[in-house]
PDB file of C-alpha atoms in Angstrom:
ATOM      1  CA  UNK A   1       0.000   0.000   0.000  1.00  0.00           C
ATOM      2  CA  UNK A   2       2.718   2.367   1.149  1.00  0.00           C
ATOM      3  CA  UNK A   3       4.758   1.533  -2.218  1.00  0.00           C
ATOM      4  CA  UNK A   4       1.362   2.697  -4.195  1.00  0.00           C
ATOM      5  CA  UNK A   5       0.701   5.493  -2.384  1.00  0.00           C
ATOM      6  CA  UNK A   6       4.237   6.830  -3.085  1.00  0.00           C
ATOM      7  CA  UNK A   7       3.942   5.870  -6.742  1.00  0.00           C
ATOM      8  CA  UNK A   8       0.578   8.237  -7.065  1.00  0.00           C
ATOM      9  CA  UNK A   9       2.380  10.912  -5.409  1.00  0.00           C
ATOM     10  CA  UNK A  10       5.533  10.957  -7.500  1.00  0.00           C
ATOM     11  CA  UNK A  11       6.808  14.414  -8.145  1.00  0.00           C
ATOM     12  CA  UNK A  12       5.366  15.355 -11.529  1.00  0.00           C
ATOM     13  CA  UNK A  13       5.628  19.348 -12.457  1.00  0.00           C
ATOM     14  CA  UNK A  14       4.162  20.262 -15.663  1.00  0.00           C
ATOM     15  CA  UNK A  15       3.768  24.182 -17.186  1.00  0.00           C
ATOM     16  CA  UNK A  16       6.438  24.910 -14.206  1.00  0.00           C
ATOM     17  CA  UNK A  17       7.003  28.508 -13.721  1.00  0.00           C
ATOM     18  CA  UNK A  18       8.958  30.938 -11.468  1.00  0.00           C
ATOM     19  CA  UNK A  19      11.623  30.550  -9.067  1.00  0.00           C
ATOM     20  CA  UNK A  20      11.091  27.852  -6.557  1.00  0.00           C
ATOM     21  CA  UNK A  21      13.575  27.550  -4.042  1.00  0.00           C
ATOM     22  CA  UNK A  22      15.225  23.687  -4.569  1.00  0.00           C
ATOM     23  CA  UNK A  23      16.959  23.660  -1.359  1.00  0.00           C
ATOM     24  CA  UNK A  24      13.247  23.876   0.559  1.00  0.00           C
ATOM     25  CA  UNK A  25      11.678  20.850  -1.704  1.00  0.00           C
ATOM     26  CA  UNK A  26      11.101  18.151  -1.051  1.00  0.00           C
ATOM     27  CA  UNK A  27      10.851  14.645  -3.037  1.00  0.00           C
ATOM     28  CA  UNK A  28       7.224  13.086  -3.997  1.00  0.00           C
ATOM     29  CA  UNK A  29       5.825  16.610  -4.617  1.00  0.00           C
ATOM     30  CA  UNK A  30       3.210  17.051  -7.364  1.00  0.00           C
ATOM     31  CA  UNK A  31       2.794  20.073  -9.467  1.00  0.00           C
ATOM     32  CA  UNK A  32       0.920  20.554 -12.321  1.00  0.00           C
ATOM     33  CA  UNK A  33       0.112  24.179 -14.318  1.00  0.00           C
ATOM     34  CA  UNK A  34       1.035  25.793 -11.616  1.00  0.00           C
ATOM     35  CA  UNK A  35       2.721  29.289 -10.911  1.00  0.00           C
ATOM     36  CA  UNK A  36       5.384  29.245  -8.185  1.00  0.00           C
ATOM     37  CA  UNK A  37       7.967  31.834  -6.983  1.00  0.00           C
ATOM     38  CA  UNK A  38       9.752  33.236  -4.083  1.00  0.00           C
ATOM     39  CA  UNK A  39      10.377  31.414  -0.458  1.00  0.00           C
ATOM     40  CA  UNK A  40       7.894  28.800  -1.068  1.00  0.00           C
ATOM     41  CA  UNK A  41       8.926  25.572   1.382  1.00  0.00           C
ATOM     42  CA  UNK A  42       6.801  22.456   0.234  1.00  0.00           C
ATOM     43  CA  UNK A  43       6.988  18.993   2.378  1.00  0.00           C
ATOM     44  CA  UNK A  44       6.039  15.935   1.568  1.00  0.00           C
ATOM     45  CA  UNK A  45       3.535  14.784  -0.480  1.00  0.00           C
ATOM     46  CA  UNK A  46       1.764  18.467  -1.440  1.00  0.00           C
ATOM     47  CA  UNK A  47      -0.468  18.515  -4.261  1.00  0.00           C
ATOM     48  CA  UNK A  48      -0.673  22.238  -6.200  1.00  0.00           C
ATOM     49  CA  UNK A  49      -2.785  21.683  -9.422  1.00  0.00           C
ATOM     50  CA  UNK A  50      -5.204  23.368 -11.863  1.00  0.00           C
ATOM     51  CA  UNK A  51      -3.769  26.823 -12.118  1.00  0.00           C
ATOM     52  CA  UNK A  52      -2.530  27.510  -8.588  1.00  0.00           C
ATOM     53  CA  UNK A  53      -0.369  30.846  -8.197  1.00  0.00           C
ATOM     54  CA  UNK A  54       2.311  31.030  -5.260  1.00  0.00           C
ATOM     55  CA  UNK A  55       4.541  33.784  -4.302  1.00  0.00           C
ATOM     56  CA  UNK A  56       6.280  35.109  -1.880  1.00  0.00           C
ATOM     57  CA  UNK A  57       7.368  33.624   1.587  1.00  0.00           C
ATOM     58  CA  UNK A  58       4.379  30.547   2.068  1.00  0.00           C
ATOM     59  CA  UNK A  59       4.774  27.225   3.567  1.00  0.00           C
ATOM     60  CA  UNK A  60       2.680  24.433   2.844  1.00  0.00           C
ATOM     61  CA  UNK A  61       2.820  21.287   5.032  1.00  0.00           C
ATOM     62  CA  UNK A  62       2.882  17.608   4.207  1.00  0.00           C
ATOM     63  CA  UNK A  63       0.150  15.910   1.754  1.00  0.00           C
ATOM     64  CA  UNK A  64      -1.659  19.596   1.877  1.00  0.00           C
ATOM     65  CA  UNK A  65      -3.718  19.659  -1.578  1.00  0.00           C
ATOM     66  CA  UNK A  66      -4.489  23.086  -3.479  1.00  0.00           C
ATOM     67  CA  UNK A  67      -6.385  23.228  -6.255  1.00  0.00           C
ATOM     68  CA  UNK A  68      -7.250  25.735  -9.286  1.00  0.00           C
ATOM     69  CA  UNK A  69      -8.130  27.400 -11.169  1.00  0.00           C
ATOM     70  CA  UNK A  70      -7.982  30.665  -9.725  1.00  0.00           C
ATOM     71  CA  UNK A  71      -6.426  30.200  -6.530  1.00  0.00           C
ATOM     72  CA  UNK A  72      -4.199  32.529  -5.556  1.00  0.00           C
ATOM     73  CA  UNK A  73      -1.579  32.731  -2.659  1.00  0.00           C
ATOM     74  CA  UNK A  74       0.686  35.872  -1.784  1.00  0.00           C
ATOM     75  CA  UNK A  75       2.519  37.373   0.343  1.00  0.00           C
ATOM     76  CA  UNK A  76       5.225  40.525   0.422  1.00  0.00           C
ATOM     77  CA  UNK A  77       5.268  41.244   4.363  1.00  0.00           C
ATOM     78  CA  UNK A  78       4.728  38.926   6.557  1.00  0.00           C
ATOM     79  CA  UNK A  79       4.439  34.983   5.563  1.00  0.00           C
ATOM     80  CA  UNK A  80       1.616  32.480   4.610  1.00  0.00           C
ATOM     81  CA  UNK A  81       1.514  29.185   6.533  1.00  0.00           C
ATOM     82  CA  UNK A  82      -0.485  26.349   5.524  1.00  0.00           C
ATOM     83  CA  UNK A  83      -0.095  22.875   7.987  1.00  0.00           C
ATOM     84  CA  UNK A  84      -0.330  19.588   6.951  1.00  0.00           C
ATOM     85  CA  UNK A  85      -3.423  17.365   5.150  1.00  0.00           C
ATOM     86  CA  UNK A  86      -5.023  20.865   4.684  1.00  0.00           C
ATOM     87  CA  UNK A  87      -7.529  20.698   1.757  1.00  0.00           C
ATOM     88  CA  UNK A  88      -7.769  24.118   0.003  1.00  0.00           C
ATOM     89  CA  UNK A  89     -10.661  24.405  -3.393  1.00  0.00           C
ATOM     90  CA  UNK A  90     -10.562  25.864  -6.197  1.00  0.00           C
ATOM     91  CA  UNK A  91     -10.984  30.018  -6.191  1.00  0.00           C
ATOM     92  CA  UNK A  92      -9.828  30.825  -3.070  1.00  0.00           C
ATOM     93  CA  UNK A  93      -7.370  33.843  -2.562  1.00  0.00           C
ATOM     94  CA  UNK A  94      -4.902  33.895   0.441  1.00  0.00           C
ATOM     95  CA  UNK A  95      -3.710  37.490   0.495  1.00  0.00           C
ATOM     96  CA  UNK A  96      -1.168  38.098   3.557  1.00  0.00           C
ATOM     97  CA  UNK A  97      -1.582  42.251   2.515  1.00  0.00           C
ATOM     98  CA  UNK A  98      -3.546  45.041   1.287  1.00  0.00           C
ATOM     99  CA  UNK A  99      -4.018  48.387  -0.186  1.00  0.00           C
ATOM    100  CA  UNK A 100      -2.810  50.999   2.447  1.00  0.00           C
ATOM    101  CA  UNK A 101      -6.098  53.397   3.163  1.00  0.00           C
ATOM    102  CA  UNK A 102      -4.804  56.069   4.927  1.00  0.00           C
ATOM    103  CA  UNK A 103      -3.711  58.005   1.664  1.00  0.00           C
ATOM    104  CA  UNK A 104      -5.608  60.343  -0.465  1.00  0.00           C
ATOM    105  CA  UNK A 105      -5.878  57.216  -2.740  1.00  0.00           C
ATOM    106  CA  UNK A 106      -5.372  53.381  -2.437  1.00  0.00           C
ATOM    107  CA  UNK A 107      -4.166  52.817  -5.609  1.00  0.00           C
ATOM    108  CA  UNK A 108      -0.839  51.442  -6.249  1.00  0.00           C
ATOM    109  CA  UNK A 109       0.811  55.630  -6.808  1.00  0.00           C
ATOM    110  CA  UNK A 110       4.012  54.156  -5.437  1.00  0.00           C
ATOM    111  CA  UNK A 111       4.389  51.397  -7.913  1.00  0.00           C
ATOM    112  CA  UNK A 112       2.853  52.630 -11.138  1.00  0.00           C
ATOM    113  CA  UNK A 113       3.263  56.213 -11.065  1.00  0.00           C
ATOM    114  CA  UNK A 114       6.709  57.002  -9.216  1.00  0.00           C
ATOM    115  CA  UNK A 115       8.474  53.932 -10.110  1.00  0.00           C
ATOM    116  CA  UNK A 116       9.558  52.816  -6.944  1.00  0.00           C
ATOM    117  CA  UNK A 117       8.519  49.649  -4.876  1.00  0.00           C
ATOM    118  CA  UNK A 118       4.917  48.401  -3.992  1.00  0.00           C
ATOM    119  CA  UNK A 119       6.282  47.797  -0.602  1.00  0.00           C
ATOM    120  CA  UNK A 120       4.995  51.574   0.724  1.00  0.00           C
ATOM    121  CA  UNK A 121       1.727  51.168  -1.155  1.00  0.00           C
ATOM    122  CA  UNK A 122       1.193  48.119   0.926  1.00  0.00           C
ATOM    123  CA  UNK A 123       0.192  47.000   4.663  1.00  0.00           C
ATOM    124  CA  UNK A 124      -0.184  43.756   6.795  1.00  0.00           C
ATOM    125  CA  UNK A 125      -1.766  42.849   9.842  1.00  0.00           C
ATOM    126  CA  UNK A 126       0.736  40.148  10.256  1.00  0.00           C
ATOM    127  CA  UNK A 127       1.531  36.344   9.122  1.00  0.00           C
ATOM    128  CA  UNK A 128      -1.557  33.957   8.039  1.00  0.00           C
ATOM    129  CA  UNK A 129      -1.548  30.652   9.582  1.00  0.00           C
ATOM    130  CA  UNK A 130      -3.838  27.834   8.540  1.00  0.00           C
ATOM    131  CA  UNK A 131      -3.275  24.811  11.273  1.00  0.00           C
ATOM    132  CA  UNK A 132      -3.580  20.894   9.829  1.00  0.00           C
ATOM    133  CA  UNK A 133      -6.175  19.333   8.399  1.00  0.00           C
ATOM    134  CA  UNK A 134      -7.996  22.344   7.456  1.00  0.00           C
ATOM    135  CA  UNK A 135     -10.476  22.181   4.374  1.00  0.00           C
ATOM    136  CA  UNK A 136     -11.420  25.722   2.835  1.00  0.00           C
ATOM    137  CA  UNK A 137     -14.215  25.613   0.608  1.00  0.00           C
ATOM    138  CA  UNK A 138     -14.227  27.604  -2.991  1.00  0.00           C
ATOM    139  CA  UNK A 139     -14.749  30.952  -3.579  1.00  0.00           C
ATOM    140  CA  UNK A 140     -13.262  31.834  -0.062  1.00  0.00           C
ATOM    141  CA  UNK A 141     -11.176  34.599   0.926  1.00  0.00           C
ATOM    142  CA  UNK A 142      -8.319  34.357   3.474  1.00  0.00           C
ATOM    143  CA  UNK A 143      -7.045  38.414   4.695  1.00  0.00           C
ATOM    144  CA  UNK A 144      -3.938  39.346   6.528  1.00  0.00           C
ATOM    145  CA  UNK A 145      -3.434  38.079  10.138  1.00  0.00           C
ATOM    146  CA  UNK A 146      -5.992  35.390   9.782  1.00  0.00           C
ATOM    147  CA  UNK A 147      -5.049  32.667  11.989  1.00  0.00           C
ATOM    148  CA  UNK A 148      -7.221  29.543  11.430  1.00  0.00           C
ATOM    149  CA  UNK A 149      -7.037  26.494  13.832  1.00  0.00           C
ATOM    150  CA  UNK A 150      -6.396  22.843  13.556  1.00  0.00           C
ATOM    151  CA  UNK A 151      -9.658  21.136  12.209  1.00  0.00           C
ATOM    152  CA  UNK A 152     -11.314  24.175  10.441  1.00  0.00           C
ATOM    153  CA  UNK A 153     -14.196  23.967   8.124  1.00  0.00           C
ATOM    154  CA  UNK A 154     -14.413  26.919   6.168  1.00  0.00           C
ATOM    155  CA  UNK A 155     -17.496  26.963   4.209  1.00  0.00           C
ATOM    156  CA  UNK A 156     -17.572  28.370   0.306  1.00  0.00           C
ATOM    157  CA  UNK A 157     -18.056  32.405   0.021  1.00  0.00           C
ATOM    158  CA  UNK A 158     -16.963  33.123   2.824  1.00  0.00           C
ATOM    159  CA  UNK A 159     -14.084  35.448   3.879  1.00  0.00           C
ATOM    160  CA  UNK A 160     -11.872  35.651   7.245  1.00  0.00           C
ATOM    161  CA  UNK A 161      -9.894  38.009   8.801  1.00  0.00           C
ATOM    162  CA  UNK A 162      -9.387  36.891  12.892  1.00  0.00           C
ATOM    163  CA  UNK A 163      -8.927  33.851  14.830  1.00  0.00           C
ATOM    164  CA  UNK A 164     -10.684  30.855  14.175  1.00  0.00           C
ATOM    165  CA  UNK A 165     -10.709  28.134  16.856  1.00  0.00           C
ATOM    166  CA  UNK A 166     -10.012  24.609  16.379  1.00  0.00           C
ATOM    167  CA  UNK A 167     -12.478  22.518  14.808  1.00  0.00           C
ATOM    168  CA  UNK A 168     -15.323  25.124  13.832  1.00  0.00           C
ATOM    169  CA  UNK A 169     -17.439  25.210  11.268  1.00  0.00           C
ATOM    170  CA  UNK A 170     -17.288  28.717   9.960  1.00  0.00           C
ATOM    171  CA  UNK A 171     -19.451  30.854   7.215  1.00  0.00           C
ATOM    172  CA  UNK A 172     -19.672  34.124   5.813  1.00  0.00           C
ATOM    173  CA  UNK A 173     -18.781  37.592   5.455  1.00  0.00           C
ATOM    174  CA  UNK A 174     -16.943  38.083   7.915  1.00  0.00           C
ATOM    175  CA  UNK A 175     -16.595  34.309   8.541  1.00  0.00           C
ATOM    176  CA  UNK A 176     -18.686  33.166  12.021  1.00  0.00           C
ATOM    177  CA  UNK A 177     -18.615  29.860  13.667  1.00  0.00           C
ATOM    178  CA  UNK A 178     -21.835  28.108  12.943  1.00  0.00           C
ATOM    179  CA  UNK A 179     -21.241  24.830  14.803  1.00  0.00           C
ATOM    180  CA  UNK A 180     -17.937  22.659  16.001  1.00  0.00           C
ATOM    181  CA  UNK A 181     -17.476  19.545  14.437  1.00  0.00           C
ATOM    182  CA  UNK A 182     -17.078  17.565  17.645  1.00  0.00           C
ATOM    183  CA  UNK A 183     -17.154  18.486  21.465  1.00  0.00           C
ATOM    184  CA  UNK A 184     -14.767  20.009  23.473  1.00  0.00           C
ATOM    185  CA  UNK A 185     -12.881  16.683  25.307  1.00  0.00           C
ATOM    186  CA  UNK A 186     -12.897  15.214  21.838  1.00  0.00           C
ATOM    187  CA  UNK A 187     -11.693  18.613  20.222  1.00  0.00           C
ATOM    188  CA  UNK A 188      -8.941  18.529  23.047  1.00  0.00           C
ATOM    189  CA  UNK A 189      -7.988  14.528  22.579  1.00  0.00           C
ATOM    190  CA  UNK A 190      -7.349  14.764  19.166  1.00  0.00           C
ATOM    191  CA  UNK A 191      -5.392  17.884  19.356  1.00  0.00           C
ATOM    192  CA  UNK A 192      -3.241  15.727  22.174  1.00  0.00           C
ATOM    193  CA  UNK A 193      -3.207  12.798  19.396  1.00  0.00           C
ATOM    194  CA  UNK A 194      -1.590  15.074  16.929  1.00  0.00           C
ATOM    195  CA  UNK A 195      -1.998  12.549  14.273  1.00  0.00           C
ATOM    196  CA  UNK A 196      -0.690  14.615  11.590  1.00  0.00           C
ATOM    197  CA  UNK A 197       2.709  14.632  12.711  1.00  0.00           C
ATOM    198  CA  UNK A 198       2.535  10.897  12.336  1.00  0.00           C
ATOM    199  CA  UNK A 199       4.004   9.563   9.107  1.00  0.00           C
ATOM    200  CA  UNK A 200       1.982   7.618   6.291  1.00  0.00           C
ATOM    201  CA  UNK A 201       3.692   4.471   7.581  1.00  0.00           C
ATOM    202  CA  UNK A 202       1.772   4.725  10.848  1.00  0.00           C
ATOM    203  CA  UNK A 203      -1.001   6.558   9.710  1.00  0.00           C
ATOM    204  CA  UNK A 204      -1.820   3.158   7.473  1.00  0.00           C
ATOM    205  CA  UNK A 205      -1.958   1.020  10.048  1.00  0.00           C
ATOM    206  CA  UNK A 206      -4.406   2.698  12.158  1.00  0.00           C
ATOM    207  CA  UNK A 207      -7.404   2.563   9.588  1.00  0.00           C
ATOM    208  CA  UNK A 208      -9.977   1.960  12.144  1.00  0.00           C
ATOM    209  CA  UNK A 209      -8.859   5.502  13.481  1.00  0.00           C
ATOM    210  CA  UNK A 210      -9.338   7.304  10.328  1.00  0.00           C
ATOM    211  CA  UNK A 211     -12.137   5.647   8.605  1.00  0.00           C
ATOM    212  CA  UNK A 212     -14.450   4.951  11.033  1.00  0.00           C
ATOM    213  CA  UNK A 213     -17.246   7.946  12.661  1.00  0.00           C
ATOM    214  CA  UNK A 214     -15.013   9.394  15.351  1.00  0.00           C
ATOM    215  CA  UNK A 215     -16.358   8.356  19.025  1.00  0.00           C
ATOM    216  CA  UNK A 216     -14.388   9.262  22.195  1.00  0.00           C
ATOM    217  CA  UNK A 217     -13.778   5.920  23.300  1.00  0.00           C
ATOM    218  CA  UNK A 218     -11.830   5.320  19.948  1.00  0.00           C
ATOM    219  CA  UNK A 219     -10.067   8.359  20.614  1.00  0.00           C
ATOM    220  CA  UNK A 220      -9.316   6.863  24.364  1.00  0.00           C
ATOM    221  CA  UNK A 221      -7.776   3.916  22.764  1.00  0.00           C
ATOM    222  CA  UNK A 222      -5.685   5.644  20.736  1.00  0.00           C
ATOM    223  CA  UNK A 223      -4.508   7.813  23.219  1.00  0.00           C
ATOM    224  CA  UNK A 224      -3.545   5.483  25.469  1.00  0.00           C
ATOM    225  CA  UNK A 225      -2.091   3.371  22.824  1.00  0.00           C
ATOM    226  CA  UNK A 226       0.600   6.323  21.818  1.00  0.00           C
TER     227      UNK A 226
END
């Protein structure tokens, strides 16, 4: 099973562009029409297909999947952090800045009229971070110094800007939690379990953990087991 799995995930980059740094890349890494350039530090197993765009200073943990088209993820100031088995849909934009607004005008007058760099017409409220296993649904919008937990559902259309905590279910504009997926002890077991720190290896031979409905006594086991 293992072998297989690393077979489908063999590196494969098609319509390549940009500057990816090779000394931050790692093996079994698929990438295909995507757009890639800056400080962009991949681990094992990521997926970027369809039309993904990626500059700037972003990390994206292991077996993370982004998908295009239009997905977009930037950053100038501060840096964009994406954990591990995050699941990320098509046209979603991840902007770690924006348009400074305390100026007669928030267009780009810096940049495109007096030649110098974007970097004054710009502003950030500070890194993004997007914990593991994290799906974002499409047409979402992640703004500067959004800091999404572990566990977050982000549903499509909708747009954040704060803290998220771990394992809510979160919609609209601004994004609000609607429900948790699971209760609090069980929200605080499987944050102890850490399970995506595990690798694949050990991950495979727990399938009752990961393919069954989650219950607190499996959780129990689990955690008594590691």
């Amino acid at each position: 099973m293992l072998t297989s799995l690393k077979s489908k995930l063999k590196r494969i980059v098609s319509n390549y562009m940009g500057s990816l740094n090779s000394r931050l890349l790692s093996e079994d890494i698929h990438i295909k029409k995507a757009s890639i350039k800056g400080n962009v530090n991949l681990e094992f197993g990521v997926k970027i297909v369809g039309g993904v765009k990626i500059s700037g200073n972003v990390s994206i943990g292991k077996l993370s999947v982004i998908n295009g088209p239009n997905t977009d993820i930037y950053s100038k100031i501060n840096s964009v952090q994406i954990g591990r088995f995050c699941s990320i849909a098509r046209n979603v934009s991840i902007q770690e800045y924006h348009h400074k607004m305390d100026r007669i005008s928030t267009y780009f007058m810096s940049k495109n009229i007096f030649n110098n760099s974007i970097e004054s017409d710009i502003v950030s409220k500070g890194d993004i971070i997007i914990g593991n296993d994290v799906w974002i649904g499409t047409h979402c919008v992640i703004l500067s110094g959004a800091h999404i937990s572990n566990g977050v559902i982000v549903a499509a259309n909708s747009v954040v800007s704060g803290y998220i905590p771990p394992y809510a279910i979160v919609a609209g504009s601004p994004a609000k939690v609607i429900k948790y997926r699971f209760d609090t002890a069980i929200i605080q077991k499987i944050n102890d379990l850490a399970w995506w720190d595990w690798d694949v290896e050990k991950i495979q031979q727990n399938e009752e953990l990961f393919l069954s409905t989650l219950t607190e006594d499996i959780l129990n086991k689990y955690l008594l087991r590691y």
